């Protein structure tokens, strides 16, 4: 029988798992949104015209670049990039930017670094989130013995798998032996 603390602990872990799933889904959504912008947006060569130094939540220096470029309409634009970087960019540097065709105020610097990090983070967040949801619920439902792998449980599982597939595999083995001696 489970007590109050079992349910409280399980609820806390499940909430943690739900949070991890939401964070993973949000990052995946942002990555898909960015990839769609890169594929369907207008690309332009831009020049970094100014740099604002800021601090992140931990007090580290980060930099926000302002760029100038010509929109597809020929109209000059001067926009601060939404994303910050940790390395100080060089004023006058040329970069490729991409913006929404219907919203030239939303400008993103073209690059893959954030996409790669997101591709690594999303599966980790999803696996941790699912495990943090499933395992406490399995424990409360009394299925924790199924999830606890011991040597005996592993041996029993292997024996069951062997019995389940030995019929077809045994026939295949005999057939191969008949053919190839």
PDB file of C-alpha atoms in Angstrom:
ATOM      1  CA  UNK A   1       0.000   0.000   0.000  1.00  0.00           C
ATOM      2  CA  UNK A   2       1.284   3.454  -0.855  1.00  0.00           C
ATOM      3  CA  UNK A   3       1.300   6.343   1.547  1.00  0.00           C
ATOM      4  CA  UNK A   4       0.947  10.097   1.125  1.00  0.00           C
ATOM      5  CA  UNK A   5       4.658  10.607   0.353  1.00  0.00           C
ATOM      6  CA  UNK A   6       4.616   8.013  -2.419  1.00  0.00           C
ATOM      7  CA  UNK A   7       1.821   9.907  -4.149  1.00  0.00           C
ATOM      8  CA  UNK A   8       3.400  13.294  -3.474  1.00  0.00           C
ATOM      9  CA  UNK A   9       6.785  12.184  -4.801  1.00  0.00           C
ATOM     10  CA  UNK A  10       5.206  10.564  -7.843  1.00  0.00           C
ATOM     11  CA  UNK A  11       3.185  13.724  -8.562  1.00  0.00           C
ATOM     12  CA  UNK A  12       6.323  15.869  -8.301  1.00  0.00           C
ATOM     13  CA  UNK A  13       8.258  13.614 -10.694  1.00  0.00           C
ATOM     14  CA  UNK A  14       5.339  13.496 -13.148  1.00  0.00           C
ATOM     15  CA  UNK A  15       5.108  17.312 -13.082  1.00  0.00           C
ATOM     16  CA  UNK A  16       8.856  17.463 -13.734  1.00  0.00           C
ATOM     17  CA  UNK A  17       8.353  15.098 -16.698  1.00  0.00           C
ATOM     18  CA  UNK A  18       5.503  17.186 -18.087  1.00  0.00           C
ATOM     19  CA  UNK A  19       7.725  20.264 -17.810  1.00  0.00           C
ATOM     20  CA  UNK A  20      10.529  18.508 -19.685  1.00  0.00           C
ATOM     21  CA  UNK A  21       8.111  17.486 -22.431  1.00  0.00           C
ATOM     22  CA  UNK A  22       6.784  21.035 -22.762  1.00  0.00           C
ATOM     23  CA  UNK A  23      10.306  22.456 -22.950  1.00  0.00           C
ATOM     24  CA  UNK A  24      11.274  19.841 -25.554  1.00  0.00           C
ATOM     25  CA  UNK A  25       8.175  20.554 -27.630  1.00  0.00           C
ATOM     26  CA  UNK A  26       8.755  24.325 -27.384  1.00  0.00           C
ATOM     27  CA  UNK A  27      12.350  23.945 -28.569  1.00  0.00           C
ATOM     28  CA  UNK A  28      11.234  21.635 -31.386  1.00  0.00           C
ATOM     29  CA  UNK A  29       8.555  24.154 -32.403  1.00  0.00           C
ATOM     30  CA  UNK A  30      11.115  26.986 -32.444  1.00  0.00           C
ATOM     31  CA  UNK A  31      13.520  24.862 -34.485  1.00  0.00           C
ATOM     32  CA  UNK A  32      10.816  24.024 -37.031  1.00  0.00           C
ATOM     33  CA  UNK A  33       9.782  27.697 -37.157  1.00  0.00           C
ATOM     34  CA  UNK A  34      13.409  28.751 -37.757  1.00  0.00           C
ATOM     35  CA  UNK A  35      13.939  26.067 -40.440  1.00  0.00           C
ATOM     36  CA  UNK A  36      10.744  27.170 -42.193  1.00  0.00           C
ATOM     37  CA  UNK A  37      11.933  30.781 -42.100  1.00  0.00           C
ATOM     38  CA  UNK A  38      15.317  29.772 -43.541  1.00  0.00           C
ATOM     39  CA  UNK A  39      13.637  27.835 -46.372  1.00  0.00           C
ATOM     40  CA  UNK A  40      10.783  30.220 -47.216  1.00  0.00           C
ATOM     41  CA  UNK A  41      12.049  33.592 -46.040  1.00  0.00           C
ATOM     42  CA  UNK A  42      13.819  36.313 -47.993  1.00  0.00           C
ATOM     43  CA  UNK A  43      17.599  36.155 -47.718  1.00  0.00           C
ATOM     44  CA  UNK A  44      19.757  39.265 -47.823  1.00  0.00           C
ATOM     45  CA  UNK A  45      23.391  40.222 -47.253  1.00  0.00           C
ATOM     46  CA  UNK A  46      23.602  42.508 -44.264  1.00  0.00           C
ATOM     47  CA  UNK A  47      26.289  44.571 -42.616  1.00  0.00           C
ATOM     48  CA  UNK A  48      26.674  44.744 -38.843  1.00  0.00           C
ATOM     49  CA  UNK A  49      26.447  48.444 -38.020  1.00  0.00           C
ATOM     50  CA  UNK A  50      26.386  48.447 -34.223  1.00  0.00           C
ATOM     51  CA  UNK A  51      26.628  46.122 -31.260  1.00  0.00           C
ATOM     52  CA  UNK A  52      24.872  46.407 -27.913  1.00  0.00           C
ATOM     53  CA  UNK A  53      26.484  44.689 -24.936  1.00  0.00           C
ATOM     54  CA  UNK A  54      24.060  43.102 -22.494  1.00  0.00           C
ATOM     55  CA  UNK A  55      24.212  40.624 -19.615  1.00  0.00           C
ATOM     56  CA  UNK A  56      22.415  37.313 -19.457  1.00  0.00           C
ATOM     57  CA  UNK A  57      20.679  36.006 -16.331  1.00  0.00           C
ATOM     58  CA  UNK A  58      24.009  34.756 -14.955  1.00  0.00           C
ATOM     59  CA  UNK A  59      25.826  38.031 -15.587  1.00  0.00           C
ATOM     60  CA  UNK A  60      27.796  36.853 -18.644  1.00  0.00           C
ATOM     61  CA  UNK A  61      28.344  39.294 -21.500  1.00  0.00           C
ATOM     62  CA  UNK A  62      26.200  38.785 -24.568  1.00  0.00           C
ATOM     63  CA  UNK A  63      25.962  40.883 -27.701  1.00  0.00           C
ATOM     64  CA  UNK A  64      23.040  41.982 -29.874  1.00  0.00           C
ATOM     65  CA  UNK A  65      23.927  43.106 -33.382  1.00  0.00           C
ATOM     66  CA  UNK A  66      22.116  45.721 -35.402  1.00  0.00           C
ATOM     67  CA  UNK A  67      22.299  45.121 -39.141  1.00  0.00           C
ATOM     68  CA  UNK A  68      21.536  47.056 -42.301  1.00  0.00           C
ATOM     69  CA  UNK A  69      20.317  45.403 -45.495  1.00  0.00           C
ATOM     70  CA  UNK A  70      18.150  45.991 -48.527  1.00  0.00           C
ATOM     71  CA  UNK A  71      14.765  44.271 -48.411  1.00  0.00           C
ATOM     72  CA  UNK A  72      13.495  42.471 -51.505  1.00  0.00           C
ATOM     73  CA  UNK A  73      11.449  45.604 -52.250  1.00  0.00           C
ATOM     74  CA  UNK A  74      14.674  47.638 -52.424  1.00  0.00           C
ATOM     75  CA  UNK A  75      13.846  49.421 -49.180  1.00  0.00           C
ATOM     76  CA  UNK A  76      16.800  49.852 -46.794  1.00  0.00           C
ATOM     77  CA  UNK A  77      16.299  48.286 -43.357  1.00  0.00           C
ATOM     78  CA  UNK A  78      18.126  48.748 -40.067  1.00  0.00           C
ATOM     79  CA  UNK A  79      17.108  46.090 -37.539  1.00  0.00           C
ATOM     80  CA  UNK A  80      18.463  44.701 -34.250  1.00  0.00           C
ATOM     81  CA  UNK A  81      18.681  40.920 -34.456  1.00  0.00           C
ATOM     82  CA  UNK A  82      16.383  39.082 -32.060  1.00  0.00           C
ATOM     83  CA  UNK A  83      19.036  36.571 -30.991  1.00  0.00           C
ATOM     84  CA  UNK A  84      22.125  37.429 -28.997  1.00  0.00           C
ATOM     85  CA  UNK A  85      25.574  35.840 -29.273  1.00  0.00           C
ATOM     86  CA  UNK A  86      28.331  35.230 -26.731  1.00  0.00           C
ATOM     87  CA  UNK A  87      31.228  36.218 -29.002  1.00  0.00           C
ATOM     88  CA  UNK A  88      31.583  39.890 -29.859  1.00  0.00           C
ATOM     89  CA  UNK A  89      30.803  40.412 -33.568  1.00  0.00           C
ATOM     90  CA  UNK A  90      32.867  42.806 -35.647  1.00  0.00           C
ATOM     91  CA  UNK A  91      31.278  46.040 -36.841  1.00  0.00           C
ATOM     92  CA  UNK A  92      31.331  46.065 -40.622  1.00  0.00           C
ATOM     93  CA  UNK A  93      31.177  42.268 -40.883  1.00  0.00           C
ATOM     94  CA  UNK A  94      28.936  40.932 -43.651  1.00  0.00           C
ATOM     95  CA  UNK A  95      26.432  38.241 -42.711  1.00  0.00           C
ATOM     96  CA  UNK A  96      23.463  36.611 -44.365  1.00  0.00           C
ATOM     97  CA  UNK A  97      20.111  37.316 -42.773  1.00  0.00           C
ATOM     98  CA  UNK A  98      16.668  35.939 -43.488  1.00  0.00           C
ATOM     99  CA  UNK A  99      13.326  37.593 -42.802  1.00  0.00           C
ATOM    100  CA  UNK A 100       9.651  36.841 -43.219  1.00  0.00           C
ATOM    101  CA  UNK A 101       8.339  38.067 -46.587  1.00  0.00           C
ATOM    102  CA  UNK A 102       5.349  39.737 -44.906  1.00  0.00           C
ATOM    103  CA  UNK A 103       7.305  40.967 -41.864  1.00  0.00           C
ATOM    104  CA  UNK A 104      10.759  42.424 -42.624  1.00  0.00           C
ATOM    105  CA  UNK A 105      11.042  43.463 -38.960  1.00  0.00           C
ATOM    106  CA  UNK A 106      11.585  39.831 -37.906  1.00  0.00           C
ATOM    107  CA  UNK A 107      15.199  39.185 -38.930  1.00  0.00           C
ATOM    108  CA  UNK A 108      17.323  36.166 -38.085  1.00  0.00           C
ATOM    109  CA  UNK A 109      21.015  35.595 -38.804  1.00  0.00           C
ATOM    110  CA  UNK A 110      21.525  32.551 -40.980  1.00  0.00           C
ATOM    111  CA  UNK A 111      23.489  29.789 -39.270  1.00  0.00           C
ATOM    112  CA  UNK A 112      23.236  26.231 -38.011  1.00  0.00           C
ATOM    113  CA  UNK A 113      24.764  26.347 -34.533  1.00  0.00           C
ATOM    114  CA  UNK A 114      21.475  26.721 -32.653  1.00  0.00           C
ATOM    115  CA  UNK A 115      19.766  24.124 -34.831  1.00  0.00           C
ATOM    116  CA  UNK A 116      22.399  21.520 -33.990  1.00  0.00           C
ATOM    117  CA  UNK A 117      22.114  22.198 -30.275  1.00  0.00           C
ATOM    118  CA  UNK A 118      18.355  21.910 -30.487  1.00  0.00           C
ATOM    119  CA  UNK A 119      18.577  18.606 -32.356  1.00  0.00           C
ATOM    120  CA  UNK A 120      20.631  17.248 -29.473  1.00  0.00           C
ATOM    121  CA  UNK A 121      18.473  18.722 -26.688  1.00  0.00           C
ATOM    122  CA  UNK A 122      15.008  17.745 -27.951  1.00  0.00           C
ATOM    123  CA  UNK A 123      15.412  13.934 -27.846  1.00  0.00           C
ATOM    124  CA  UNK A 124      17.055  14.116 -24.415  1.00  0.00           C
ATOM    125  CA  UNK A 125      14.231  16.271 -23.026  1.00  0.00           C
ATOM    126  CA  UNK A 126      11.560  14.029 -24.518  1.00  0.00           C
ATOM    127  CA  UNK A 127      13.123  10.788 -23.210  1.00  0.00           C
ATOM    128  CA  UNK A 128      13.631  12.254 -19.728  1.00  0.00           C
ATOM    129  CA  UNK A 129      10.096  13.662 -19.764  1.00  0.00           C
ATOM    130  CA  UNK A 130       8.471  10.393 -20.813  1.00  0.00           C
ATOM    131  CA  UNK A 131      10.508   8.382 -18.285  1.00  0.00           C
ATOM    132  CA  UNK A 132       9.642  10.849 -15.511  1.00  0.00           C
ATOM    133  CA  UNK A 133       5.952  10.438 -16.337  1.00  0.00           C
ATOM    134  CA  UNK A 134       5.809   6.675 -16.940  1.00  0.00           C
ATOM    135  CA  UNK A 135       8.015   5.340 -14.130  1.00  0.00           C
ATOM    136  CA  UNK A 136       6.185   6.892 -11.135  1.00  0.00           C
ATOM    137  CA  UNK A 137       2.815   5.917 -12.571  1.00  0.00           C
ATOM    138  CA  UNK A 138       4.047   2.345 -13.125  1.00  0.00           C
ATOM    139  CA  UNK A 139       5.273   2.301  -9.516  1.00  0.00           C
ATOM    140  CA  UNK A 140       1.926   3.475  -8.146  1.00  0.00           C
ATOM    141  CA  UNK A 141       0.082   0.900 -10.265  1.00  0.00           C
ATOM    142  CA  UNK A 142       2.280  -1.862  -8.885  1.00  0.00           C
ATOM    143  CA  UNK A 143       4.130  -2.426 -12.129  1.00  0.00           C
ATOM    144  CA  UNK A 144       7.516  -1.550 -10.677  1.00  0.00           C
ATOM    145  CA  UNK A 145       8.498  -5.258 -10.627  1.00  0.00           C
ATOM    146  CA  UNK A 146       8.153  -5.287 -14.403  1.00  0.00           C
ATOM    147  CA  UNK A 147      10.518  -2.360 -14.644  1.00  0.00           C
ATOM    148  CA  UNK A 148      13.127  -3.739 -12.214  1.00  0.00           C
ATOM    149  CA  UNK A 149      15.600  -5.755 -14.249  1.00  0.00           C
ATOM    150  CA  UNK A 150      17.474  -8.333 -12.283  1.00  0.00           C
ATOM    151  CA  UNK A 151      19.605 -11.144 -13.601  1.00  0.00           C
ATOM    152  CA  UNK A 152      16.724 -13.550 -13.057  1.00  0.00           C
ATOM    153  CA  UNK A 153      14.217 -11.275 -14.807  1.00  0.00           C
ATOM    154  CA  UNK A 154      16.620 -10.915 -17.729  1.00  0.00           C
ATOM    155  CA  UNK A 155      17.175 -14.683 -17.906  1.00  0.00           C
ATOM    156  CA  UNK A 156      13.410 -15.332 -17.792  1.00  0.00           C
ATOM    157  CA  UNK A 157      12.842 -12.806 -20.583  1.00  0.00           C
ATOM    158  CA  UNK A 158      15.550 -14.356 -22.742  1.00  0.00           C
ATOM    159  CA  UNK A 159      14.053 -17.836 -22.156  1.00  0.00           C
ATOM    160  CA  UNK A 160      10.593 -16.599 -23.175  1.00  0.00           C
ATOM    161  CA  UNK A 161      11.996 -14.945 -26.314  1.00  0.00           C
ATOM    162  CA  UNK A 162      13.953 -18.096 -27.156  1.00  0.00           C
ATOM    163  CA  UNK A 163      10.817 -20.245 -26.866  1.00  0.00           C
ATOM    164  CA  UNK A 164       8.783 -17.775 -28.907  1.00  0.00           C
ATOM    165  CA  UNK A 165      11.212 -17.634 -31.821  1.00  0.00           C
ATOM    166  CA  UNK A 166      12.851 -21.076 -31.618  1.00  0.00           C
ATOM    167  CA  UNK A 167      10.127 -22.662 -33.706  1.00  0.00           C
ATOM    168  CA  UNK A 168      10.611 -20.435 -36.776  1.00  0.00           C
ATOM    169  CA  UNK A 169      14.376 -20.137 -36.252  1.00  0.00           C
ATOM    170  CA  UNK A 170      14.721 -23.890 -35.723  1.00  0.00           C
ATOM    171  CA  UNK A 171      12.943 -24.526 -39.025  1.00  0.00           C
ATOM    172  CA  UNK A 172      15.158 -21.947 -40.744  1.00  0.00           C
ATOM    173  CA  UNK A 173      18.269 -23.554 -39.250  1.00  0.00           C
ATOM    174  CA  UNK A 174      17.208 -27.027 -40.461  1.00  0.00           C
ATOM    175  CA  UNK A 175      16.435 -25.648 -43.930  1.00  0.00           C
ATOM    176  CA  UNK A 176      19.850 -23.965 -44.155  1.00  0.00           C
ATOM    177  CA  UNK A 177      21.563 -27.138 -42.955  1.00  0.00           C
ATOM    178  CA  UNK A 178      19.724 -29.140 -45.636  1.00  0.00           C
ATOM    179  CA  UNK A 179      20.793 -26.684 -48.345  1.00  0.00           C
ATOM    180  CA  UNK A 180      24.359 -26.035 -47.314  1.00  0.00           C
ATOM    181  CA  UNK A 181      25.129 -29.212 -45.338  1.00  0.00           C
TER     182      UNK A 181
END
